[in-house]
PDB file of C-alpha atoms in Angstrom:
ATOM      1  CA  ALA Y  15     -17.109 -17.324   6.609  1.00 87.00           C
ATOM      2  CA  GLY Y  16     -19.561 -16.158   4.009  1.00 88.00           C
ATOM      3  CA  LEU Y  17     -16.910 -14.588   1.822  1.00 89.00           C
ATOM      4  CA  GLY Y  18     -16.618 -17.219  -0.931  1.00 90.00           C
ATOM      5  CA  VAL Y  19     -13.175 -17.834  -0.068  1.00 94.00           C
ATOM      6  CA  PRO Y  20     -12.043 -21.006  -1.593  1.00 95.00           C
ATOM      7  CA  TRP Y  21     -11.366 -22.740   1.957  1.00 95.00           C
ATOM      8  CA  PRO Y  22     -10.099 -26.209   0.602  1.00 94.00           C
ATOM      9  CA  ARG Y  23      -7.056 -24.375  -0.729  1.00 93.00           C
ATOM     10  CA  VAL Y  24      -6.178 -22.377   2.310  1.00 93.00           C
ATOM     11  CA  SER Y  25      -3.972 -23.163   5.040  1.00 92.00           C
ATOM     12  CA  LEU Y  26      -4.824 -21.554   8.777  1.00 95.00           C
ATOM     13  CA  PHE Y  27      -1.987 -20.783  10.913  1.00 94.00           C
ATOM     14  CA  TRP Y  28      -2.130 -19.046  14.523  1.00 95.00           C
ATOM     15  CA  GLY Y  29      -0.462 -15.760  15.437  1.00 95.00           C
ATOM     16  CA  ASP Y  30      -0.431 -16.894  18.916  1.00 97.00           C
ATOM     17  CA  GLU Y  31      -2.094 -19.185  21.552  1.00 98.00           C
ATOM     18  CA  ARG Y  32      -2.258 -19.302  25.057  1.00 98.00           C
ATOM     19  CA  CYS Y  33      -1.173 -22.446  26.740  1.00 98.00           C
ATOM     20  CA  VAL Y  34      -4.257 -24.023  27.877  1.00 98.00           C
ATOM     21  CA  PRO Y  35      -6.038 -26.898  26.293  1.00 97.00           C
ATOM     22  CA  SER Y  36      -7.732 -26.658  22.727  1.00 97.00           C
ATOM     23  CA  ASP Y  37     -11.203 -26.442  24.067  1.00 97.00           C
ATOM     24  CA  HIS Y  38     -10.495 -23.820  26.936  1.00 98.00           C
ATOM     25  CA  PRO Y  39     -12.660 -20.490  26.744  1.00 97.00           C
ATOM     26  CA  ASP Y  40      -9.184 -18.742  26.836  1.00 97.00           C
ATOM     27  CA  SER Y  41      -7.897 -20.790  23.648  1.00 98.00           C
ATOM     28  CA  ASN Y  42      -7.448 -18.578  20.301  1.00 97.00           C
ATOM     29  CA  PHE Y  43      -8.162 -22.036  18.560  1.00 98.00           C
ATOM     30  CA  ALA Y  44     -11.489 -22.508  20.394  1.00 98.00           C
ATOM     31  CA  MET Y  45     -12.334 -19.031  19.498  1.00 97.00           C
ATOM     32  CA  ALA Y  46     -11.249 -19.417  15.815  1.00 96.00           C
ATOM     33  CA  LYS Y  47     -13.077 -22.840  15.776  1.00 97.00           C
ATOM     34  CA  ALA Y  48     -16.382 -21.387  16.962  1.00 97.00           C
ATOM     35  CA  ALA Y  49     -16.401 -18.212  14.754  1.00 94.00           C
ATOM     36  CA  LEU Y  50     -14.798 -19.847  11.691  1.00 96.00           C
ATOM     37  CA  ILE Y  51     -13.501 -23.397  11.311  1.00 97.00           C
ATOM     38  CA  ASP Y  52     -16.916 -24.706  12.157  1.00 96.00           C
ATOM     39  CA  ARG Y  53     -18.879 -22.594   9.654  1.00 95.00           C
ATOM     40  CA  ILE Y  54     -16.433 -23.409   6.718  1.00 96.00           C
ATOM     41  CA  GLU Y  55     -15.491 -26.377   4.447  1.00 94.00           C
ATOM     42  CA  ILE Y  56     -11.785 -26.675   5.209  1.00 95.00           C
ATOM     43  CA  PRO Y  57      -9.976 -29.918   5.389  1.00 94.00           C
ATOM     44  CA  ALA Y  58      -8.637 -30.935   8.842  1.00 94.00           C
ATOM     45  CA  ALA Y  59      -5.100 -31.058   7.176  1.00 93.00           C
ATOM     46  CA  GLY Y  60      -5.157 -27.260   6.415  1.00 93.00           C
ATOM     47  CA  VAL Y  61      -5.493 -26.344   9.884  1.00 96.00           C
ATOM     48  CA  TYR Y  62      -2.118 -25.988  11.893  1.00 95.00           C
ATOM     49  CA  ARG Y  63      -2.971 -24.839  15.555  1.00 96.00           C
ATOM     50  CA  ILE Y  64      -0.499 -24.159  18.017  1.00 97.00           C
ATOM     51  CA  GLU Y  65      -0.598 -26.866  20.496  1.00 97.00           C
ATOM     52  CA  GLY Y  66      -1.315 -24.992  23.662  1.00 97.00           C
ATOM     53  CA  GLU Y  67      -1.907 -27.804  25.792  1.00 97.00           C
ATOM     54  CA  ARG Y  68       2.024 -28.692  25.650  1.00 97.00           C
ATOM     55  CA  PRO Y  69       4.469 -27.188  27.666  1.00 97.00           C
ATOM     56  CA  MET Y  70       5.370 -23.601  26.261  1.00 96.00           C
ATOM     57  CA  ALA Y  71       8.770 -24.257  24.836  1.00 96.00           C
ATOM     58  CA  GLU Y  72       7.787 -27.575  23.493  1.00 97.00           C
ATOM     59  CA  ALA Y  73       4.668 -26.131  21.506  1.00 97.00           C
ATOM     60  CA  ALA Y  74       7.028 -23.295  20.422  1.00 97.00           C
ATOM     61  CA  LYS Y  75       9.463 -25.754  19.006  1.00 96.00           C
ATOM     62  CA  ALA Y  76       6.642 -27.836  17.399  1.00 96.00           C
ATOM     63  CA  TYR Y  77       4.982 -25.085  15.801  1.00 96.00           C
ATOM     64  CA  ALA Y  78       8.326 -23.497  14.273  1.00 95.00           C
ATOM     65  CA  LEU Y  79       8.414 -26.726  12.349  1.00 94.00           C
ATOM     66  CA  LEU Y  80       5.136 -26.204  10.894  1.00 90.00           C
ATOM     67  CA  LEU Y  81       5.661 -22.506  10.502  1.00 88.00           C
ATOM     68  CA  ASP Y  82       8.733 -22.667   8.715  1.00 81.00           C
ATOM     69  CA  ARG Y  83       7.238 -24.939   5.742  1.00 75.00           C
ATOM     70  CA  ALA Y  84       6.284 -22.153   3.654  1.00 74.00           C
ATOM     71  CA  PRO Y  85       5.863 -18.259   3.585  1.00 78.00           C
ATOM     72  CA  ILE Y  86       2.895 -16.735   4.878  1.00 92.00           C
ATOM     73  CA  ASP Y  87       0.705 -14.935   2.572  1.00 94.00           C
ATOM     74  CA  LEU Y  88      -1.508 -12.982   4.881  1.00 95.00           C
ATOM     75  CA  VAL Y  89      -1.620 -12.355   8.734  1.00 96.00           C
ATOM     76  CA  LEU Y  90      -4.509 -11.330  10.583  1.00 96.00           C
ATOM     77  CA  LEU Y  91      -3.705  -9.615  14.076  1.00 97.00           C
ATOM     78  CA  GLY Y  92      -5.501  -7.663  16.596  1.00 97.00           C
ATOM     79  CA  MET Y  93      -4.492  -4.954  18.571  1.00 98.00           C
ATOM     80  CA  GLY Y  94      -4.724  -4.864  22.300  1.00 97.00           C
ATOM     81  CA  ASP Y  95      -5.239  -1.697  24.378  1.00 96.00           C
ATOM     82  CA  ASP Y  96      -1.540  -1.622  25.331  1.00 97.00           C
ATOM     83  CA  GLY Y  97      -0.511  -2.026  21.524  1.00 98.00           C
ATOM     84  CA  HIS Y  98       0.351  -5.424  21.670  1.00 98.00           C
ATOM     85  CA  VAL Y  99      -0.154  -7.772  18.434  1.00 98.00           C
ATOM     86  CA  ALA Y 100      -0.159 -11.664  18.715  1.00 97.00           C
ATOM     87  CA  SER Y 101       1.530 -12.014  22.092  1.00 97.00           C
ATOM     88  CA  LEU Y 102       4.377  -9.289  21.702  1.00 97.00           C
ATOM     89  CA  PHE Y 103       3.796  -6.926  24.630  1.00 97.00           C
ATOM     90  CA  PRO Y 104       5.400  -3.800  25.341  1.00 96.00           C
ATOM     91  CA  GLY Y 105       8.392  -3.715  27.681  1.00 90.00           C
ATOM     92  CA  HIS Y 106       9.268  -7.304  26.317  1.00 87.00           C
ATOM     93  CA  ASP Y 107      12.613  -7.897  24.085  1.00 80.00           C
ATOM     94  CA  ILE Y 108      10.630  -7.991  20.557  1.00 83.00           C
ATOM     95  CA  SER Y 109      13.794  -8.567  18.188  1.00 80.00           C
ATOM     96  CA  ALA Y 110      13.144  -8.302  14.377  1.00 77.00           C
ATOM     97  CA  THR Y 111      15.457 -11.028  14.018  1.00 80.00           C
ATOM     98  CA  GLY Y 112      15.897 -14.563  15.543  1.00 85.00           C
ATOM     99  CA  PRO Y 113      13.391 -17.748  15.819  1.00 91.00           C
ATOM    100  CA  ARG Y 114      10.128 -17.243  13.978  1.00 92.00           C
ATOM    101  CA  VAL Y 115       8.246 -18.721  16.864  1.00 95.00           C
ATOM    102  CA  ILE Y 116       8.901 -17.768  20.538  1.00 95.00           C
ATOM    103  CA  PRO Y 117       7.513 -18.767  24.015  1.00 96.00           C
ATOM    104  CA  VAL Y 118       6.194 -15.648  25.920  1.00 95.00           C
ATOM    105  CA  ILE Y 119       5.341 -14.726  29.418  1.00 96.00           C
ATOM    106  CA  ALA Y 120       2.648 -12.429  29.196  1.00 96.00           C
ATOM    107  CA  PRO Y 121       1.832  -9.582  31.676  1.00 96.00           C
ATOM    108  CA  ARG Y 122      -1.654 -10.993  32.334  1.00 94.00           C
ATOM    109  CA  PRO Y 123      -3.178 -14.550  32.595  1.00 96.00           C
ATOM    110  CA  PRO Y 124      -3.167 -16.967  30.909  1.00 96.00           C
ATOM    111  CA  ARG Y 125       0.637 -15.870  31.078  1.00 97.00           C
ATOM    112  CA  GLU Y 126       2.160 -18.879  29.129  1.00 98.00           C
ATOM    113  CA  ARG Y 127       1.986 -18.629  25.646  1.00 98.00           C
ATOM    114  CA  VAL Y 128       3.369 -19.167  22.194  1.00 98.00           C
ATOM    115  CA  SER Y 129       3.612 -16.217  19.546  1.00 97.00           C
ATOM    116  CA  MET Y 130       4.853 -15.780  16.145  1.00 95.00           C
ATOM    117  CA  SER Y 131       7.658 -13.395  16.423  1.00 94.00           C
ATOM    118  CA  LEU Y 132       8.156  -9.907  14.738  1.00 95.00           C
ATOM    119  CA  ARG Y 133      10.428 -11.488  12.389  1.00 94.00           C
ATOM    120  CA  ALA Y 134       7.686 -14.178  11.078  1.00 94.00           C
ATOM    121  CA  ILE Y 135       4.875 -11.462  11.129  1.00 96.00           C
ATOM    122  CA  ASN Y 136       7.124  -9.003   9.188  1.00 95.00           C
ATOM    123  CA  GLU Y 137       8.273 -11.677   6.603  1.00 94.00           C
ATOM    124  CA  SER Y 138       4.819 -12.267   5.780  1.00 95.00           C
ATOM    125  CA  ALA Y 139       3.280 -10.827   2.632  1.00 96.00           C
ATOM    126  CA  GLU Y 140       0.488  -8.688   4.077  1.00 97.00           C
ATOM    127  CA  VAL Y 141      -0.687  -8.013   7.444  1.00 98.00           C
ATOM    128  CA  ILE Y 142      -4.208  -6.825   8.477  1.00 98.00           C
ATOM    129  CA  VAL Y 143      -4.426  -5.199  11.930  1.00 98.00           C
ATOM    130  CA  LEU Y 144      -7.997  -5.058  13.236  1.00 98.00           C
ATOM    131  CA  VAL Y 145      -8.760  -2.552  16.337  1.00 98.00           C
ATOM    132  CA  THR Y 146     -12.136  -2.115  17.568  1.00 98.00           C
ATOM    133  CA  GLY Y 147     -13.566  -0.173  20.471  1.00 98.00           C
ATOM    134  CA  VAL Y 148     -13.043   3.446  21.989  1.00 97.00           C
ATOM    135  CA  GLY Y 149     -10.769   1.811  24.843  1.00 97.00           C
ATOM    136  CA  LYS Y 150      -8.109   1.242  22.235  1.00 98.00           C
ATOM    137  CA  ALA Y 151      -8.413   4.826  20.443  1.00 98.00           C
ATOM    138  CA  THR Y 152      -5.574   6.547  22.730  1.00 97.00           C
ATOM    139  CA  ARG Y 153      -3.150   3.803  22.081  1.00 98.00           C
ATOM    140  CA  LEU Y 154      -4.084   3.466  18.359  1.00 98.00           C
ATOM    141  CA  CYS Y 155      -3.085   7.235  18.029  1.00 97.00           C
ATOM    142  CA  GLU Y 156       0.114   6.522  19.770  1.00 97.00           C
ATOM    143  CA  VAL Y 157       1.001   3.754  17.564  1.00 98.00           C
ATOM    144  CA  HIS Y 158       0.356   5.841  14.441  1.00 96.00           C
ATOM    145  CA  GLY Y 159       2.303   8.568  15.902  1.00 96.00           C
ATOM    146  CA  GLN Y 160       5.148   6.048  16.391  1.00 97.00           C
ATOM    147  CA  ILE Y 161       4.911   5.058  12.665  1.00 96.00           C
ATOM    148  CA  ARG Y 162       4.614   8.706  11.515  1.00 95.00           C
ATOM    149  CA  SER Y 163       7.878   9.664  13.540  1.00 96.00           C
ATOM    150  CA  GLY Y 164       9.929   6.805  12.384  1.00 96.00           C
ATOM    151  CA  GLN Y 165      10.364   5.816  15.730  1.00 96.00           C
ATOM    152  CA  PRO Y 166       8.075   2.564  16.493  1.00 96.00           C
ATOM    153  CA  ARG Y 167       8.419   1.080  20.062  1.00 96.00           C
ATOM    154  CA  LEU Y 168       5.113  -0.574  20.563  1.00 97.00           C
ATOM    155  CA  PRO Y 169       4.557  -3.841  19.059  1.00 97.00           C
ATOM    156  CA  ALA Y 170       1.894  -2.816  16.821  1.00 98.00           C
ATOM    157  CA  ALA Y 171       4.124   0.048  15.187  1.00 97.00           C
ATOM    158  CA  ARG Y 172       6.617  -2.261  14.585  1.00 97.00           C
ATOM    159  CA  VAL Y 173       4.595  -4.324  12.086  1.00 97.00           C
ATOM    160  CA  ARG Y 174       6.041  -3.784   8.728  1.00 96.00           C
ATOM    161  CA  PRO Y 175       5.202  -6.892   6.283  1.00 96.00           C
ATOM    162  CA  VAL Y 176       6.837  -7.474   3.069  1.00 94.00           C
ATOM    163  CA  ARG Y 177       3.957  -5.976   0.868  1.00 95.00           C
ATOM    164  CA  ALA Y 178       1.167  -4.308   2.369  1.00 97.00           C
ATOM    165  CA  LEU Y 179      -0.082  -3.232   5.933  1.00 98.00           C
ATOM    166  CA  THR Y 180      -3.875  -2.724   6.154  1.00 98.00           C
ATOM    167  CA  TRP Y 181      -5.426  -1.326   9.341  1.00 98.00           C
ATOM    168  CA  VAL Y 182      -9.093  -2.071   9.987  1.00 98.00           C
ATOM    169  CA  LEU Y 183     -10.614   0.068  12.412  1.00 97.00           C
ATOM    170  CA  ASP Y 184     -14.361   0.705  13.779  1.00 97.00           C
ATOM    171  CA  THR Y 185     -15.491   4.411  14.345  1.00 96.00           C
ATOM    172  CA  GLU Y 186     -14.865   4.085  18.087  1.00 97.00           C
ATOM    173  CA  ALA Y 187     -11.161   3.046  17.885  1.00 97.00           C
ATOM    174  CA  ALA Y 188     -10.439   5.656  15.060  1.00 96.00           C
ATOM    175  CA  THR Y 189     -11.907   8.574  17.335  1.00 95.00           C
ATOM    176  CA  GLN Y 190      -8.500  10.160  18.043  1.00 93.00           C
ATOM    177  CA  LEU Y 191      -6.775   9.889  14.814  1.00 92.00           C
ATOM    178  CA  GLU Y 192      -6.282  12.653  12.619  1.00 80.00           C
ATOM    179  CA  LYS Y 193      -8.646  13.347   9.613  1.00 70.00           C
ATOM    180  CA  PRO Y 194      -6.857  13.156   6.281  1.00 61.00           C
TER     181      PRO Y 194
END
């Protein structure tokens, strides 16, 4: 919020959302609103949230219409301790083709979610993956090993945007990575 971004020229989209009301504690929109949107000057017309209060398939279809309007310049993702990004979890059929927005049944509650697909993530110009905490160190090492081997299986290892991929790690998350 304090970086001097020209927020009136920015459009915000969501990588995923849990199918809960927009003011629910599990809502990604509610978290982003409290952490960022309420602290910046961005027109309401520049905020394109996934309507998690709608039925999952309906919310996915509506969001796909919004997402298909323009290419995405930058996607900010977090990585879960199981190697998931957005709501793309290990063990799910995560195709690099097909729809840009998909309904997802997550392995943990809230289970019903809507997510950008791997295709949509990889069609964006740049992706930043944020990984924090010692609890993710082992999985992060595994993800980077899969990338180096050319055999990515975990969702985080399959992120390959058009122009640039940046990993932002805290010291705890990076503890098991090889030193350059």
